[in-house]
Tab-separated table of C-alpha atoms in Angstrom:
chain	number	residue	atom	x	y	z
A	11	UNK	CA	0.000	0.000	0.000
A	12	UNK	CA	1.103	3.334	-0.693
A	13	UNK	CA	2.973	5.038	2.161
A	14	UNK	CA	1.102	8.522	2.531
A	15	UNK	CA	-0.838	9.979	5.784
A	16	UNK	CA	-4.508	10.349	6.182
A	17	UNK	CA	-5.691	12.958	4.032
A	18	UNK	CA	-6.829	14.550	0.968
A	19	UNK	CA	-4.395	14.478	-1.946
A	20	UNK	CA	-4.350	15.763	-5.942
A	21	UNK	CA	-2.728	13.975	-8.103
A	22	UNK	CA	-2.415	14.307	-12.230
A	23	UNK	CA	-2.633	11.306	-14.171
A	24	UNK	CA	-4.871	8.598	-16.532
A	25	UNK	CA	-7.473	5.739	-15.715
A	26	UNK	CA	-5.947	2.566	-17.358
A	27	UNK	CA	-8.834	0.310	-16.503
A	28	UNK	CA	-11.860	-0.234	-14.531
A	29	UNK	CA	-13.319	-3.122	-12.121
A	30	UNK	CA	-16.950	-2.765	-12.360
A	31	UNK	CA	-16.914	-5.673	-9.564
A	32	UNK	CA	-14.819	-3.870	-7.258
A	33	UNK	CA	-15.913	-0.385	-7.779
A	34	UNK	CA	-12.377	0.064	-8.414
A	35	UNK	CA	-9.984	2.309	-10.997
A	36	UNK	CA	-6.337	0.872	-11.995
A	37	UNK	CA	-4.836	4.761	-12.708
A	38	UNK	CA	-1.132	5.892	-13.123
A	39	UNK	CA	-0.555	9.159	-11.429
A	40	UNK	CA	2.237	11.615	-11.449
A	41	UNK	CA	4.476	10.913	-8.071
A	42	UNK	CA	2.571	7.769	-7.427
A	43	UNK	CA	2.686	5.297	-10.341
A	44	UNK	CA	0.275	2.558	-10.966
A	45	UNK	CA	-2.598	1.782	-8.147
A	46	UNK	CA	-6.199	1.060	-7.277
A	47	UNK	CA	-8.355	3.701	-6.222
A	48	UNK	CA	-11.601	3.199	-4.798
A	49	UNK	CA	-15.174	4.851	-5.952
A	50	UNK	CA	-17.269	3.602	-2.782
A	51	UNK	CA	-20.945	2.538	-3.428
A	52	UNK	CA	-23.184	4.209	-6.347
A	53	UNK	CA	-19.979	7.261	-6.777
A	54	UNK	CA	-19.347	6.025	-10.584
A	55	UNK	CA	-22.427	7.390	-11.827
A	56	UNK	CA	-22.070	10.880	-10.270
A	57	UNK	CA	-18.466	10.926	-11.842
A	58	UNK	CA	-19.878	9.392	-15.359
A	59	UNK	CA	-17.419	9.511	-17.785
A	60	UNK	CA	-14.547	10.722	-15.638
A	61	UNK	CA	-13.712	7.236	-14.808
A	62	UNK	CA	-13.398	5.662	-18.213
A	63	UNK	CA	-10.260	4.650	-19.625
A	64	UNK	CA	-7.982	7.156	-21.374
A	65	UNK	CA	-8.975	10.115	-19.423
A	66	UNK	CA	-6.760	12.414	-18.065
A	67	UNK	CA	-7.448	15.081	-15.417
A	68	UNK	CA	-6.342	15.905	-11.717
A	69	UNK	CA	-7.814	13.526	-9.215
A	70	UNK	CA	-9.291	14.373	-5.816
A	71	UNK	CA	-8.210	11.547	-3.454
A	72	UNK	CA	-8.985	10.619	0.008
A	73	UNK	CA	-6.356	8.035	1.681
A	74	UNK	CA	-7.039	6.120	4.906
A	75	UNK	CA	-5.724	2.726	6.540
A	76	UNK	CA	-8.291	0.637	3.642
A	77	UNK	CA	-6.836	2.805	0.938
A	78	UNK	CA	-7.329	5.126	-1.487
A	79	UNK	CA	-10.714	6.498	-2.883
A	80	UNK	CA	-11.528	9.449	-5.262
A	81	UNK	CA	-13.842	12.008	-4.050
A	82	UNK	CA	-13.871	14.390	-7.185
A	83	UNK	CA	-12.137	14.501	-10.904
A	84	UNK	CA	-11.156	17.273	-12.760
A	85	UNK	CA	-10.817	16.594	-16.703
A	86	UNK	CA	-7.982	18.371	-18.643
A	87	UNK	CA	-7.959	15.842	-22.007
A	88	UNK	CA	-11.234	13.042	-22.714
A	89	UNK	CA	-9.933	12.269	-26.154
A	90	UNK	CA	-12.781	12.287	-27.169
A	91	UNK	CA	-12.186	12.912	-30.885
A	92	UNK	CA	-9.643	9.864	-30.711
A	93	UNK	CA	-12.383	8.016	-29.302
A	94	UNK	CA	-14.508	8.483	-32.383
A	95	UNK	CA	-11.777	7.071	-34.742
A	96	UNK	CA	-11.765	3.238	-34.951
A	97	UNK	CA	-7.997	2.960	-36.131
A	98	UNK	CA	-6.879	5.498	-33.364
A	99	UNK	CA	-9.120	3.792	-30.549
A	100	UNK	CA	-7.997	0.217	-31.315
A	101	UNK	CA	-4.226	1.534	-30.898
A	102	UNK	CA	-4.858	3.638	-27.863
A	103	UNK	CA	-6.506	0.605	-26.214
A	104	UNK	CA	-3.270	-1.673	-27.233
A	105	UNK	CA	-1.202	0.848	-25.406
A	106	UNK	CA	-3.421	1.078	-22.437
A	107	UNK	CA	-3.841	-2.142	-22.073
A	108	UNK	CA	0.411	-2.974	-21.666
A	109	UNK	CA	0.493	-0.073	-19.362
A	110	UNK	CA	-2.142	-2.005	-17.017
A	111	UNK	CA	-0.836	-5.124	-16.924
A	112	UNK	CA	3.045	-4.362	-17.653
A	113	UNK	CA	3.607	-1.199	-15.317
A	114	UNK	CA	4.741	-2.288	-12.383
A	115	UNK	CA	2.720	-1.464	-9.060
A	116	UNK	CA	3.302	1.660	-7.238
A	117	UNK	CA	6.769	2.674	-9.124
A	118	UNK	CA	6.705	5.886	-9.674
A	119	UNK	CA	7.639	6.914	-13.313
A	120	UNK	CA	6.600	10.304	-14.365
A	121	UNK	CA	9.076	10.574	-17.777
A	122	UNK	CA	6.601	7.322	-19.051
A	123	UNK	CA	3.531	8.870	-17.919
A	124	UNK	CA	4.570	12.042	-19.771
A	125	UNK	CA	5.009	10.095	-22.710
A	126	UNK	CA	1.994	8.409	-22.334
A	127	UNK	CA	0.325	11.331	-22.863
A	128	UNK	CA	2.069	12.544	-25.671
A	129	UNK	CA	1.719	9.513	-27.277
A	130	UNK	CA	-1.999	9.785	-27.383
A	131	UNK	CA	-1.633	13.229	-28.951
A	132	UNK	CA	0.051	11.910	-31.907
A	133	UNK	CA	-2.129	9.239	-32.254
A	134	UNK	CA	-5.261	12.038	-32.028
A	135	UNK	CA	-3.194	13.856	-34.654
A	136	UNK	CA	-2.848	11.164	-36.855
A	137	UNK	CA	0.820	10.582	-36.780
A	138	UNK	CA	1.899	7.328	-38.259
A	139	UNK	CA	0.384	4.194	-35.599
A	140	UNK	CA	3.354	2.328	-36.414
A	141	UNK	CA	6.100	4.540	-35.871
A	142	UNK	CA	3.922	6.002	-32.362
A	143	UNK	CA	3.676	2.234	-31.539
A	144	UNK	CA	7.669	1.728	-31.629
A	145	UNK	CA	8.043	4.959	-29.922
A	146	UNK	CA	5.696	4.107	-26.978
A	147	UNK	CA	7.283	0.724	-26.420
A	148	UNK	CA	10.800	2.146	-26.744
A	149	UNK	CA	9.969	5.079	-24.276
A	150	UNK	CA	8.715	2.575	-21.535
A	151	UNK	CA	12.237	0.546	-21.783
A	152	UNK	CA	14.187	3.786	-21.770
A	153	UNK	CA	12.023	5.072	-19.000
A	154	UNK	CA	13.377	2.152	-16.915
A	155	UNK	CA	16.579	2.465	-18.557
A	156	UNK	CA	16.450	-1.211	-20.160
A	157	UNK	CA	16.127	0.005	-24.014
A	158	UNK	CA	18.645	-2.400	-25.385
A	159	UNK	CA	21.433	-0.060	-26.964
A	160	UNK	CA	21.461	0.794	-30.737
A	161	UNK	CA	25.056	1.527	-30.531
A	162	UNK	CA	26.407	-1.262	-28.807
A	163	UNK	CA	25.964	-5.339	-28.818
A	164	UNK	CA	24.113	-6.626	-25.509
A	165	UNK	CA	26.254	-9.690	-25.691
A	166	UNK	CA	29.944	-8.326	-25.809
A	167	UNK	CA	30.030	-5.401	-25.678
A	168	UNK	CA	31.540	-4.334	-28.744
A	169	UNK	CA	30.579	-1.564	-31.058
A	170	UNK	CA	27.583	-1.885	-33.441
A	171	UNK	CA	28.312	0.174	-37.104
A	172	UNK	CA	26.914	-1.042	-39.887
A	173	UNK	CA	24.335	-3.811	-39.023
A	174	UNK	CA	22.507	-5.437	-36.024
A	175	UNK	CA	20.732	-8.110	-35.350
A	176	UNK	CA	17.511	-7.420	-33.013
A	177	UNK	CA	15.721	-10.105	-30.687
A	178	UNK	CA	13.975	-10.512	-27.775
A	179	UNK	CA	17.219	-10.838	-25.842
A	180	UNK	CA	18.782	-7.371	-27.048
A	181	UNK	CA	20.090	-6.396	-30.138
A	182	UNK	CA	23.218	-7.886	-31.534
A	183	UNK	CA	26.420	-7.969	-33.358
A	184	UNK	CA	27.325	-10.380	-36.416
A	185	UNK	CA	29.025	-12.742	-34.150
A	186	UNK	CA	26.781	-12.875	-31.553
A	187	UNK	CA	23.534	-12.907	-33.306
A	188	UNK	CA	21.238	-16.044	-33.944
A	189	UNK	CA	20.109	-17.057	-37.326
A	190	UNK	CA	16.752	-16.128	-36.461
A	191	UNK	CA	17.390	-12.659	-35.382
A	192	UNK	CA	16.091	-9.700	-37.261
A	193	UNK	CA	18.467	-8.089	-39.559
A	194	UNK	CA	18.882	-4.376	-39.238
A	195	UNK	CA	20.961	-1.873	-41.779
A	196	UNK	CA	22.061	1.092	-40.824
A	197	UNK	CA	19.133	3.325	-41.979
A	198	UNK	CA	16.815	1.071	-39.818
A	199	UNK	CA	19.245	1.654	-36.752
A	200	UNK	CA	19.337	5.457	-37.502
A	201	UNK	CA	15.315	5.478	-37.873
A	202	UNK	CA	14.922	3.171	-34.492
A	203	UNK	CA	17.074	5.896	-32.971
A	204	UNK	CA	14.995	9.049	-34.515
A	205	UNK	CA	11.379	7.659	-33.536
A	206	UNK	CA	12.700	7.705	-29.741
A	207	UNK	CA	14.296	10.546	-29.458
A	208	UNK	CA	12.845	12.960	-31.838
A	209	UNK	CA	10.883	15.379	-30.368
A	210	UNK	CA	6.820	15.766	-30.702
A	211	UNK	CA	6.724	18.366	-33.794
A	212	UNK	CA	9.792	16.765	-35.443
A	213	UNK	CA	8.507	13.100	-34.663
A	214	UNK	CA	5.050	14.399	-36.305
A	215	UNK	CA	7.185	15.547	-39.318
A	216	UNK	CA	9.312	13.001	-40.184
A	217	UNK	CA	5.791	10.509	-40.062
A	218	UNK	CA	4.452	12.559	-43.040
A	219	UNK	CA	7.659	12.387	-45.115
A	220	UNK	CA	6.995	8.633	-44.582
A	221	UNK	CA	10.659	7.265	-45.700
A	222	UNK	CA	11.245	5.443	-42.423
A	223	UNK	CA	12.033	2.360	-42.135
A	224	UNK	CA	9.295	-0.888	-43.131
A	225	UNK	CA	10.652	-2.766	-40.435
A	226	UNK	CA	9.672	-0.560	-37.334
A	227	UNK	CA	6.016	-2.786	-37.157
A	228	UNK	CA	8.268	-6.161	-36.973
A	229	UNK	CA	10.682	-4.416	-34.519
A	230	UNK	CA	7.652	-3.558	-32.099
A	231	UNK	CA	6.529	-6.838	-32.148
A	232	UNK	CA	10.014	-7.951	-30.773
A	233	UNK	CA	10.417	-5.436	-28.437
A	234	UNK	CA	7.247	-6.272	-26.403
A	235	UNK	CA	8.629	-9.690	-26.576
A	236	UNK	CA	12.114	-8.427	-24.624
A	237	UNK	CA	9.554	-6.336	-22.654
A	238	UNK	CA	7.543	-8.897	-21.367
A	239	UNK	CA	10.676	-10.966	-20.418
A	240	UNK	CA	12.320	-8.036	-18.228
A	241	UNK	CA	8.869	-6.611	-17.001
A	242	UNK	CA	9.569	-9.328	-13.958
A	243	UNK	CA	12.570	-7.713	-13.418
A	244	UNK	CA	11.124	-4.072	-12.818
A	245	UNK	CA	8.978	-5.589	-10.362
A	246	UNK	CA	11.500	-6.638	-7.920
């Protein structure tokens, strides 16, 4: 349980998921990081859509000795015109649903939550759902500082230049790699490198020129694989 005095408390942050059974929210809060909070007896319908998934606002929270329970939200961002794409929904959902069952309990991690949030804006702005997707995944490893290294072979160490080979172990240099590893150029190293660390506009803008690399999908696909094998780990 989360080690905080009786009292009232505001926190910013998202609803990843709801318990109808339980009356509870799973949310990820600034200062905090994943946790249950409470809505005690018939309080969901006086909050109505302010405890759905994907909204962000500042939440009114009461803790005592059972827990924590929300007294009031304030909304800053429904979504709402993400909501009402299909394509943009269905990815949004993916997302949220890694963050509630990946994100560890009660870590605090405010660099992912801020990216979590900017990663809905450029799905809402239509940015390209398979470069955001390889972002998003790549941000949560970097966040916990366990984004294999595009520079460097997580076998031995030496230096990566030309080509890698990615798995869900790392990524990897010609003599360490596997057969079955994922062959990467250099221009799909350099593009890896530019949809993490690009910033918003200039992440938006190199999406539209569209001359990234086809592989990013297949890479996202691997990384959740190395992310669900180290997830354990963060937990610890």
């Amino acid at each position: 349980m989360i080690d905080l005095p009786q009292g009232d408390y505001v926190y910013k942050g998202t609803v990843l998921k709801q318990n109808r059974d339980s009356e509870a929210l799973l949310v990820f809060l600034m200062d905090i990081g994943k946790t249950w909070i409470f809505v005690q007896g018939k309080g969901r319908n006086r909050f109505l859509g302010a405890t759905e998934p994907m909204i962000w606002g500042e939440f009114n929270i009461y803790k005592n000795s059972y827990g924590l329970f929300l007294k009031n939200v304030n909304i800053k961002n429904d979504f709402l015109s993400l909501r009402q794409s299909a394509t943009s929904l269905y990815l949004a959902t993916k997302i949220y649903s890694i963050m509630a069952e990946k994100l560890p309990f009660e870590l605090k991690n405010n660099s992912l939550l801020r990216s979590l949030y900017d990663t809905l804006i450029l799905i809402d702005e239509g940015a390209s759902g398979e470069a955001t997707y390889f972002r998003f995944i790549a941000k949560f490893l970097s966040s916990y500082g366990i984004m294999p290294s595009f520079h460097v072979c997580t076998n031995c160490g030496s230096a990566i230049h030309d080509v890698a080979y990615l798995s869900s172990r790392g990524i990897f240099c010609g003599k360490c790699a596997s057969f079955s590893d994922l062959r990467l150029e250099l221009n799909d190293l350099l593009d890896m490198h530019k949809a993490l660390c690009l910033d918003h506009n200039d992440f938006v803008s190199w999406c539209q020129s569209a001359n990234y690399t086809k592989k990013l999908s297949k890479c996202s696909e691997i990384l959740e694989k190395y992310l669900n094998k180290v997830v354990p780990v963060l937990a610890q």
